[in-house]
Every structure is written in C-alpha cells, then in structure tokens.
Amino acid sequence: MRAHVELIHENDYIFHAGELPFGEGRILERRLSTDEEDGSSSLSLHATADWGRSAGIAHADTEFYVVEGSLIYGGRELGAGGYIQVPKGVPMDWIKIREGSRILHWREYGDAGFDPLTSVTETDATGDVTVVDATTMEWTEATSVGPLTPLYIKLLHRDPKTGFYTRLIRAKKGWTDHRLAHHPCYEEFYTLGGRMAYNFGDIDEGTYCFRPAGVKHGHFIAETDIDWIIRSDGELTNWYTTSEWVKWGGHPENYDEHNHAHQPVISTLPVRSRSRGEWSGDGM
C-alpha cells in the first residue's frame, strides 16, 4: 500500500539517479510516491543528457508521459503529450529520451526489473502496447452527478479486465464542487498546468497527489483552466458526502480547545511537501 500523498510539489523533492536498469546516458528521477511492498512507483524523470535503452521486458506495467521535450519509442518520436503503456511481461521496443526532457514514468504491480532482448521478436509473449499522441485527441465531456459544469477527458489507456485507467482531465475556469467525494479505487494525479483552490492546499503545475481508496476530498474551485493526468486502479465512482461531520474530541486538560494550533489532529494525515503550507484538516 502506498502512503496518502496530498499534496506535494515535485520541486520540493530531491533528485536520485534514475532507476532504469540497462539504460545508457544520464537521467535523474524524483520519487513522487512508491510502494515498498511490490515496487510500484510514480516518478518524474529529468534527462540531463540523452538517455536510451534497448528492447526488453519490464517486470511491471509500464507507462511514460512526455511533459516537456521528446521521447522516441521504436522509431516513433513523441513530443509533449506523448504517452506509452506496456503491460507487464510484454516486450517493449527500444526507447530514447532527449536531453532536457521531462517525463512522467509509472511502474505498477512490479519493480524496476528489466530483462533485455536483442529485439521485440525474440520472445513469444504477446500483448497490446499503447502509443498515443494526446495532442491529436479531442476532449470529451465527462458525465457528472449534480448541477455542475462538466469536466473534459482524453482517455489514454484502460485495462479491459480491471478497469485501471490513465486519462487527461481538464476543468474550465470557474468549475467548482463543494461536496466531499471518495472512491472505491485509488486516485492519483499530476498537474500539467493551471491553478485550483482545494481543501488540501493550492494546486498548480507540478503538484502531485496519491489518494488511497476511501479518502474523502473536496472543495474545488478552478481559478484558471487546469489540466491533470490522472490514474486509478479501477472504475472511478464518485461517492459524495454533504453536511459532513466527524466525531472527534474529548476534555482538554491543559490546552486551549479553541486554539487551532493546540488541537489534536486525526493520525492519518497525508504526506505533504513544504511549499504546500499548513493544512487545517478541512474536508476529512
């Protein structure tokens, strides 16, 4: 299980050497969130020189999304908005990331292990590799519950068996929802551009969240048009809470119960990075 991360800004995190076995070149990574039980990770890659790796088989479901710069996959070059998904155990073609590029990289249900191949035809394993240029896709209006202005989506990949999906979502300036929502699946996002006021803190470009299933969240106001790339490990259903309350308290023996700085907080606080500021606990 990954920790509840809400919110961090990637610039608050340090760089590590990129954990991409059998690659050549120079690439760094920021570890947005990791699962130390199975190796699942969400990473922000920064190529400080050209970096590349030959064909092979990854030990995890593998995804790449180009934020800035370009990536070449099997001879096809993808700029910002380029996306690749390779299922676990399925051969992936050679890949090259250009110097100066920023790439989001996810490994799911496995670690960084990688078995090189001389070519993708060396194995009998089969499966569908998804390669998408999101800039060529149209935004589709998403269904909503309640009298809200719509969100817009570009579906990049969906697993037909599990419902696991990766998609782009856009909220137009002024979009708002003050209900609290929770989901039967996890929800993860990285902010590609724009700004939103939110109960956990302000969301802007580079802001990241990993929210386990069942965690309530809400009070959104889009201050500009805002875009995210969002992932969930199942069908995302919004369960809403209104007129919320939490039974929480006791007799304060030696502190001021009316002073917010003195009040105890629920122990399951999320991981937050310094630039996101303090959080009042609103929305829980």
mmCIF file of C-alpha atoms in Angstrom:
data_model
loop_
_atom_site.group_PDB
_atom_site.id
_atom_site.type_symbol
_atom_site.label_atom_id
_atom_site.label_comp_id
_atom_site.label_asym_id
_atom_site.label_seq_id
_atom_site.Cartn_x
_atom_site.Cartn_y
_atom_site.Cartn_z
ATOM 1 C CA MET A 1 0.000 0.000 0.000
ATOM 2 C CA ARG A 2 1.277 3.458 -0.868
ATOM 3 C CA ALA A 3 1.056 6.351 1.564
ATOM 4 C CA HIS A 4 -1.597 9.030 1.190
ATOM 5 C CA VAL A 5 0.261 11.880 -0.538
ATOM 6 C CA GLU A 6 -1.698 15.138 -0.662
ATOM 7 C CA LEU A 7 -0.301 17.498 -1.683
ATOM 8 C CA ILE A 8 3.349 17.656 -2.698
ATOM 9 C CA HIS A 9 5.064 19.778 -5.308
ATOM 10 C CA GLU A 10 7.744 17.899 -7.195
ATOM 11 C CA ASN A 11 10.201 20.804 -6.857
ATOM 12 C CA ASP A 12 10.265 20.168 -3.096
ATOM 13 C CA TYR A 13 11.696 16.665 -3.690
ATOM 14 C CA ILE A 14 15.340 15.773 -4.210
ATOM 15 C CA PHE A 15 16.781 14.069 -7.282
ATOM 16 C CA HIS A 16 18.037 10.478 -7.318
ATOM 17 C CA ALA A 17 19.881 8.611 -10.041
ATOM 18 C CA GLY A 18 17.262 7.150 -12.346
ATOM 19 C CA GLU A 19 16.492 3.516 -11.513
ATOM 20 C CA LEU A 20 16.148 2.285 -15.097
ATOM 21 C CA PRO A 21 18.332 -0.829 -15.488
ATOM 22 C CA PHE A 22 20.299 -1.399 -18.709
ATOM 23 C CA GLY A 23 19.834 2.204 -19.836
ATOM 24 C CA GLU A 24 22.642 4.324 -21.227
ATOM 25 C CA GLY A 25 23.034 8.066 -20.763
ATOM 26 C CA ARG A 26 22.148 10.314 -17.829
ATOM 27 C CA ILE A 27 18.720 10.580 -16.273
ATOM 28 C CA LEU A 28 17.519 11.639 -12.820
ATOM 29 C CA GLU A 29 14.286 10.857 -11.029
ATOM 30 C CA ARG A 30 12.101 12.405 -8.364
ATOM 31 C CA ARG A 31 10.127 9.784 -6.438
ATOM 32 C CA LEU A 32 6.617 11.133 -6.179
ATOM 33 C CA SER A 33 5.333 8.001 -4.434
ATOM 34 C CA THR A 34 6.401 4.388 -4.073
ATOM 35 C CA ASP A 35 5.053 1.092 -2.763
ATOM 36 C CA GLU A 36 7.887 -0.629 -0.918
ATOM 37 C CA GLU A 37 5.943 -3.912 -0.875
ATOM 38 C CA ASP A 38 5.764 -4.546 -4.618
ATOM 39 C CA GLY A 39 7.904 -1.775 -6.138
ATOM 40 C CA SER A 40 5.098 0.222 -7.765
ATOM 41 C CA SER A 41 6.332 3.771 -8.281
ATOM 42 C CA SER A 42 5.333 7.140 -9.709
ATOM 43 C CA LEU A 43 8.384 9.050 -10.912
ATOM 44 C CA SER A 44 9.289 12.317 -12.581
ATOM 45 C CA LEU A 45 12.274 11.761 -14.904
ATOM 46 C CA HIS A 46 14.635 14.558 -15.946
ATOM 47 C CA ALA A 47 17.120 13.733 -18.727
ATOM 48 C CA THR A 48 20.371 15.612 -18.094
ATOM 49 C CA ALA A 49 21.760 14.088 -21.318
ATOM 50 C CA ASP A 50 20.320 11.803 -23.961
ATOM 51 C CA TRP A 51 19.243 8.522 -22.359
ATOM 52 C CA GLY A 52 18.180 5.303 -24.002
ATOM 53 C CA ARG A 53 17.520 1.615 -23.517
ATOM 54 C CA SER A 54 17.233 -1.281 -25.945
ATOM 55 C CA ALA A 55 14.249 -3.611 -26.248
ATOM 56 C CA GLY A 56 13.290 -5.821 -23.332
ATOM 57 C CA ILE A 57 10.654 -6.953 -20.885
ATOM 58 C CA ALA A 58 9.800 -4.883 -17.802
ATOM 59 C CA HIS A 59 8.775 -6.537 -14.544
ATOM 60 C CA ALA A 60 5.843 -4.127 -14.098
ATOM 61 C CA ASP A 61 3.070 -2.496 -16.073
ATOM 62 C CA THR A 62 4.986 0.456 -17.503
ATOM 63 C CA GLU A 63 3.875 3.933 -18.594
ATOM 64 C CA PHE A 64 5.604 7.066 -19.890
ATOM 65 C CA TYR A 65 4.076 10.506 -20.484
ATOM 66 C CA VAL A 66 6.020 13.380 -22.051
ATOM 67 C CA VAL A 67 5.603 16.630 -20.119
ATOM 68 C CA GLU A 68 8.361 18.526 -21.936
ATOM 69 C CA GLY A 69 10.855 17.596 -24.651
ATOM 70 C CA SER A 70 10.563 14.357 -26.572
ATOM 71 C CA LEU A 71 10.783 10.595 -26.395
ATOM 72 C CA ILE A 72 11.409 8.123 -29.220
ATOM 73 C CA TYR A 73 9.777 4.694 -28.952
ATOM 74 C CA GLY A 74 10.723 2.110 -31.566
ATOM 75 C CA GLY A 75 11.491 4.855 -34.072
ATOM 76 C CA ARG A 76 8.376 6.963 -33.424
ATOM 77 C CA GLU A 77 9.086 10.342 -31.852
ATOM 78 C CA LEU A 78 6.584 11.783 -29.369
ATOM 79 C CA GLY A 79 6.640 15.337 -28.061
ATOM 80 C CA ALA A 80 4.709 16.831 -25.139
ATOM 81 C CA GLY A 81 1.516 14.839 -24.753
ATOM 82 C CA GLY A 82 3.099 11.607 -25.956
ATOM 83 C CA TYR A 83 2.056 8.513 -23.973
ATOM 84 C CA ILE A 84 3.162 4.861 -23.885
ATOM 85 C CA GLN A 85 1.751 1.913 -21.915
ATOM 86 C CA VAL A 86 3.335 -1.556 -21.955
ATOM 87 C CA PRO A 87 1.704 -4.376 -19.950
ATOM 88 C CA LYS A 88 3.849 -6.407 -17.559
ATOM 89 C CA GLY A 89 5.659 -9.223 -19.372
ATOM 90 C CA VAL A 90 5.029 -7.802 -22.845
ATOM 91 C CA PRO A 91 8.124 -6.842 -24.889
ATOM 92 C CA MET A 92 8.736 -3.127 -25.152
ATOM 93 C CA ASP A 93 10.709 -1.658 -28.040
ATOM 94 C CA TRP A 94 13.830 0.480 -27.717
ATOM 95 C CA ILE A 95 13.334 3.889 -26.177
ATOM 96 C CA LYS A 96 15.305 7.136 -26.204
ATOM 97 C CA ILE A 97 14.668 10.293 -24.147
ATOM 98 C CA ARG A 98 16.183 13.522 -25.419
ATOM 99 C CA GLU A 99 18.379 15.695 -23.205
ATOM 100 C CA GLY A 100 16.349 18.288 -21.307
ATOM 101 C CA SER A 101 13.117 16.288 -21.462
ATOM 102 C CA ARG A 102 10.766 15.790 -18.511
ATOM 103 C CA ILE A 103 8.877 12.522 -18.484
ATOM 104 C CA LEU A 104 6.365 11.072 -16.029
ATOM 105 C CA HIS A 105 7.023 7.362 -15.518
ATOM 106 C CA TRP A 106 4.904 4.792 -13.701
ATOM 107 C CA ARG A 107 5.590 1.193 -12.725
ATOM 108 C CA GLU A 108 2.585 -0.742 -11.421
ATOM 109 C CA TYR A 109 2.450 -4.209 -9.827
ATOM 110 C CA GLY A 110 6.190 -4.705 -10.063
ATOM 111 C CA ASP A 111 9.619 -3.220 -9.510
ATOM 112 C CA ALA A 112 12.235 -1.647 -11.806
ATOM 113 C CA GLY A 113 13.469 -5.021 -13.076
ATOM 114 C CA PHE A 114 14.096 -5.305 -16.805
ATOM 115 C CA ASP A 115 15.227 -8.226 -18.995
ATOM 116 C CA PRO A 116 16.991 -7.083 -22.188
ATOM 117 C CA LEU A 117 16.186 -8.561 -25.589
ATOM 118 C CA THR A 118 18.050 -8.227 -28.836
ATOM 119 C CA SER A 119 14.685 -7.304 -30.416
ATOM 120 C CA VAL A 120 10.975 -7.474 -29.595
ATOM 121 C CA THR A 121 10.687 -10.545 -31.855
ATOM 122 C CA GLU A 122 12.958 -12.595 -29.581
ATOM 123 C CA THR A 123 10.063 -13.694 -27.323
ATOM 124 C CA ASP A 124 6.705 -15.345 -27.909
ATOM 125 C CA ALA A 125 4.980 -13.141 -25.335
ATOM 126 C CA THR A 126 2.109 -11.098 -26.745
ATOM 127 C CA GLY A 127 0.028 -8.153 -25.618
ATOM 128 C CA ASP A 128 -1.086 -4.746 -26.720
ATOM 129 C CA VAL A 129 1.293 -1.804 -26.395
ATOM 130 C CA THR A 130 -0.448 1.582 -26.394
ATOM 131 C CA VAL A 131 1.283 4.528 -28.095
ATOM 132 C CA VAL A 132 -0.726 7.757 -28.170
ATOM 133 C CA ASP A 133 -0.146 11.379 -29.141
ATOM 134 C CA ALA A 134 -2.684 13.108 -26.896
ATOM 135 C CA THR A 135 -2.382 16.378 -28.834
ATOM 136 C CA THR A 136 -4.265 14.725 -31.724
ATOM 137 C CA MET A 137 -7.180 13.650 -29.496
ATOM 138 C CA GLU A 138 -10.392 15.587 -28.880
ATOM 139 C CA TRP A 139 -11.588 16.494 -25.386
ATOM 140 C CA THR A 140 -14.751 14.583 -24.458
ATOM 141 C CA GLU A 141 -17.294 15.880 -21.969
ATOM 142 C CA ALA A 142 -17.405 13.644 -18.894
ATOM 143 C CA THR A 143 -20.637 12.641 -17.223
ATOM 144 C CA SER A 144 -21.288 14.329 -13.864
ATOM 145 C CA VAL A 145 -23.630 13.916 -10.914
ATOM 146 C CA GLY A 146 -25.448 17.033 -9.757
ATOM 147 C CA PRO A 147 -25.772 20.556 -11.202
ATOM 148 C CA LEU A 148 -22.097 21.026 -12.054
ATOM 149 C CA THR A 149 -20.329 22.312 -15.122
ATOM 150 C CA PRO A 150 -18.631 19.409 -16.901
ATOM 151 C CA LEU A 151 -15.086 18.136 -16.805
ATOM 152 C CA TYR A 152 -13.403 17.058 -20.038
ATOM 153 C CA ILE A 153 -11.315 13.936 -20.620
ATOM 154 C CA LYS A 154 -8.900 12.309 -23.039
ATOM 155 C CA LEU A 155 -8.696 8.585 -22.310
ATOM 156 C CA LEU A 156 -5.128 7.376 -22.839
ATOM 157 C CA HIS A 157 -5.465 3.771 -21.665
ATOM 158 C CA ARG A 158 -7.934 1.497 -19.894
ATOM 159 C CA ASP A 159 -7.372 -2.127 -18.860
ATOM 160 C CA PRO A 160 -10.442 -4.046 -20.088
ATOM 161 C CA LYS A 161 -10.222 -6.565 -17.228
ATOM 162 C CA THR A 162 -9.507 -4.401 -14.175
ATOM 163 C CA GLY A 163 -10.794 -1.003 -15.294
ATOM 164 C CA PHE A 164 -7.394 0.533 -14.424
ATOM 165 C CA TYR A 165 -7.162 3.726 -16.449
ATOM 166 C CA THR A 166 -4.939 6.671 -17.295
ATOM 167 C CA ARG A 167 -6.514 9.813 -18.701
ATOM 168 C CA LEU A 168 -6.114 13.541 -19.067
ATOM 169 C CA ILE A 169 -8.726 15.709 -17.345
ATOM 170 C CA ARG A 170 -9.450 19.387 -17.891
ATOM 171 C CA ALA A 171 -11.523 21.681 -15.692
ATOM 172 C CA LYS A 172 -12.531 25.031 -17.136
ATOM 173 C CA LYS A 173 -12.003 28.233 -15.169
ATOM 174 C CA GLY A 174 -14.792 28.588 -12.611
ATOM 175 C CA TRP A 175 -15.503 24.857 -12.291
ATOM 176 C CA THR A 176 -16.396 24.162 -8.679
ATOM 177 C CA ASP A 177 -17.687 21.397 -6.422
ATOM 178 C CA HIS A 178 -18.034 21.769 -2.664
ATOM 179 C CA ARG A 179 -19.223 18.243 -1.972
ATOM 180 C CA LEU A 180 -16.784 15.733 -0.489
ATOM 181 C CA ALA A 181 -16.100 12.698 -2.663
ATOM 182 C CA HIS A 182 -14.449 9.344 -2.080
ATOM 183 C CA HIS A 183 -13.886 6.393 -4.395
ATOM 184 C CA PRO A 184 -13.679 2.584 -4.257
ATOM 185 C CA CYS A 185 -10.287 2.783 -6.030
ATOM 186 C CA TYR A 186 -7.156 4.856 -5.589
ATOM 187 C CA GLU A 187 -6.795 8.142 -7.444
ATOM 188 C CA GLU A 188 -3.506 9.753 -8.457
ATOM 189 C CA PHE A 189 -2.867 12.983 -10.316
ATOM 190 C CA TYR A 190 -0.045 15.172 -11.576
ATOM 191 C CA THR A 191 -0.898 18.758 -12.524
ATOM 192 C CA LEU A 192 0.216 19.716 -16.022
ATOM 193 C CA GLY A 193 -0.914 23.347 -15.934
ATOM 194 C CA GLY A 194 -3.350 25.786 -14.361
ATOM 195 C CA ARG A 195 -4.398 26.575 -10.810
ATOM 196 C CA MET A 196 -7.102 25.371 -8.419
ATOM 197 C CA ALA A 197 -8.024 26.176 -4.811
ATOM 198 C CA TYR A 198 -8.610 22.982 -2.858
ATOM 199 C CA ASN A 199 -9.187 21.916 0.732
ATOM 200 C CA PHE A 200 -5.764 20.220 0.988
ATOM 201 C CA GLY A 201 -3.962 23.262 -0.451
ATOM 202 C CA ASP A 202 -3.480 25.123 -3.712
ATOM 203 C CA ILE A 203 -2.940 23.018 -6.833
ATOM 204 C CA ASP A 204 -0.670 24.340 -9.587
ATOM 205 C CA GLU A 205 1.691 22.992 -12.252
ATOM 206 C CA GLY A 206 3.886 20.244 -10.797
ATOM 207 C CA THR A 207 1.552 19.451 -7.878
ATOM 208 C CA TYR A 208 1.083 15.733 -7.197
ATOM 209 C CA CYS A 209 -1.361 13.594 -5.223
ATOM 210 C CA PHE A 210 -1.746 9.890 -4.457
ATOM 211 C CA ARG A 211 -5.006 9.202 -2.636
ATOM 212 C CA PRO A 212 -5.824 5.662 -1.453
ATOM 213 C CA ALA A 213 -9.339 4.281 -1.851
ATOM 214 C CA GLY A 214 -11.883 5.697 0.569
ATOM 215 C CA VAL A 215 -10.169 9.014 1.365
ATOM 216 C CA LYS A 216 -12.609 11.934 1.283
ATOM 217 C CA HIS A 217 -11.603 15.072 -0.606
ATOM 218 C CA GLY A 218 -13.359 18.110 -1.969
ATOM 219 C CA HIS A 219 -13.972 21.862 -2.012
ATOM 220 C CA PHE A 220 -12.611 22.537 -5.525
ATOM 221 C CA ILE A 221 -12.575 25.906 -7.298
ATOM 222 C CA ALA A 222 -10.740 26.178 -10.642
ATOM 223 C CA GLU A 223 -9.113 29.607 -10.678
ATOM 224 C CA THR A 224 -7.923 29.067 -14.277
ATOM 225 C CA ASP A 225 -8.354 26.305 -16.827
ATOM 226 C CA ILE A 226 -6.429 23.401 -15.305
ATOM 227 C CA ASP A 227 -5.170 20.083 -16.706
ATOM 228 C CA TRP A 228 -4.099 16.881 -14.951
ATOM 229 C CA ILE A 229 -3.007 13.414 -15.870
ATOM 230 C CA ILE A 230 -4.962 11.067 -13.608
ATOM 231 C CA ARG A 231 -4.666 7.333 -12.888
ATOM 232 C CA SER A 232 -6.922 4.949 -10.948
ATOM 233 C CA ASP A 233 -6.639 1.214 -10.307
ATOM 234 C CA GLY A 234 -10.300 0.530 -11.062
ATOM 235 C CA GLU A 235 -13.536 2.101 -12.176
ATOM 236 C CA LEU A 236 -13.728 5.517 -10.516
ATOM 237 C CA THR A 237 -17.127 6.043 -8.908
ATOM 238 C CA ASN A 238 -17.769 9.273 -7.005
ATOM 239 C CA TRP A 239 -19.480 8.693 -3.657
ATOM 240 C CA TYR A 240 -20.467 12.077 -2.227
ATOM 241 C CA THR A 241 -20.786 13.324 1.352
ATOM 242 C CA THR A 242 -22.597 16.531 2.265
ATOM 243 C CA SER A 243 -23.301 18.150 5.630
ATOM 244 C CA GLU A 244 -20.247 16.271 6.834
ATOM 245 C CA TRP A 245 -19.255 15.811 10.463
ATOM 246 C CA VAL A 246 -16.594 13.908 12.373
ATOM 247 C CA LYS A 247 -16.965 12.713 15.956
ATOM 248 C CA TRP A 248 -13.693 13.886 17.394
ATOM 249 C CA GLY A 249 -12.891 15.414 20.739
ATOM 250 C CA GLY A 250 -12.548 14.993 24.476
ATOM 251 C CA HIS A 251 -11.864 17.117 27.542
ATOM 252 C CA PRO A 252 -8.813 19.427 27.036
ATOM 253 C CA GLU A 253 -6.955 19.216 30.355
ATOM 254 C CA ASN A 254 -4.013 21.536 29.673
ATOM 255 C CA TYR A 255 -4.528 23.211 26.285
ATOM 256 C CA ASP A 256 -6.928 25.682 24.654
ATOM 257 C CA GLU A 257 -9.585 23.776 22.746
ATOM 258 C CA HIS A 258 -10.417 26.942 20.753
ATOM 259 C CA ASN A 259 -6.835 27.484 19.573
ATOM 260 C CA HIS A 260 -6.344 25.654 16.287
ATOM 261 C CA ALA A 261 -2.595 25.346 16.907
ATOM 262 C CA HIS A 262 -3.325 23.371 20.109
ATOM 263 C CA GLN A 263 -5.933 20.989 18.748
ATOM 264 C CA PRO A 264 -5.028 17.347 18.126
ATOM 265 C CA VAL A 265 -5.427 16.055 14.570
ATOM 266 C CA ILE A 266 -6.530 12.744 13.114
ATOM 267 C CA SER A 267 -3.483 10.487 12.929
ATOM 268 C CA THR A 268 -3.882 9.528 9.255
ATOM 269 C CA LEU A 269 -2.543 12.814 7.908
ATOM 270 C CA PRO A 270 -1.306 12.738 4.323
ATOM 271 C CA VAL A 271 2.287 13.248 3.215
ATOM 272 C CA ARG A 272 2.717 16.896 2.202
ATOM 273 C CA SER A 273 5.689 18.905 0.956
ATOM 274 C CA ARG A 274 6.853 22.196 2.409
ATOM 275 C CA SER A 275 5.655 24.555 -0.309
ATOM 276 C CA ARG A 276 2.050 23.390 0.114
ATOM 277 C CA GLY A 277 1.899 25.070 3.534
ATOM 278 C CA GLU A 278 -0.076 24.044 6.613
ATOM 279 C CA TRP A 279 -3.388 22.220 6.310
ATOM 280 C CA SER A 280 -6.371 22.687 8.610
ATOM 281 C CA GLY A 281 -7.795 19.199 8.153
ATOM 282 C CA ASP A 282 -10.681 20.622 6.145
ATOM 283 C CA GLY A 283 -12.600 18.015 4.175
ATOM 284 C CA MET A 284 -11.782 14.951 6.241
#
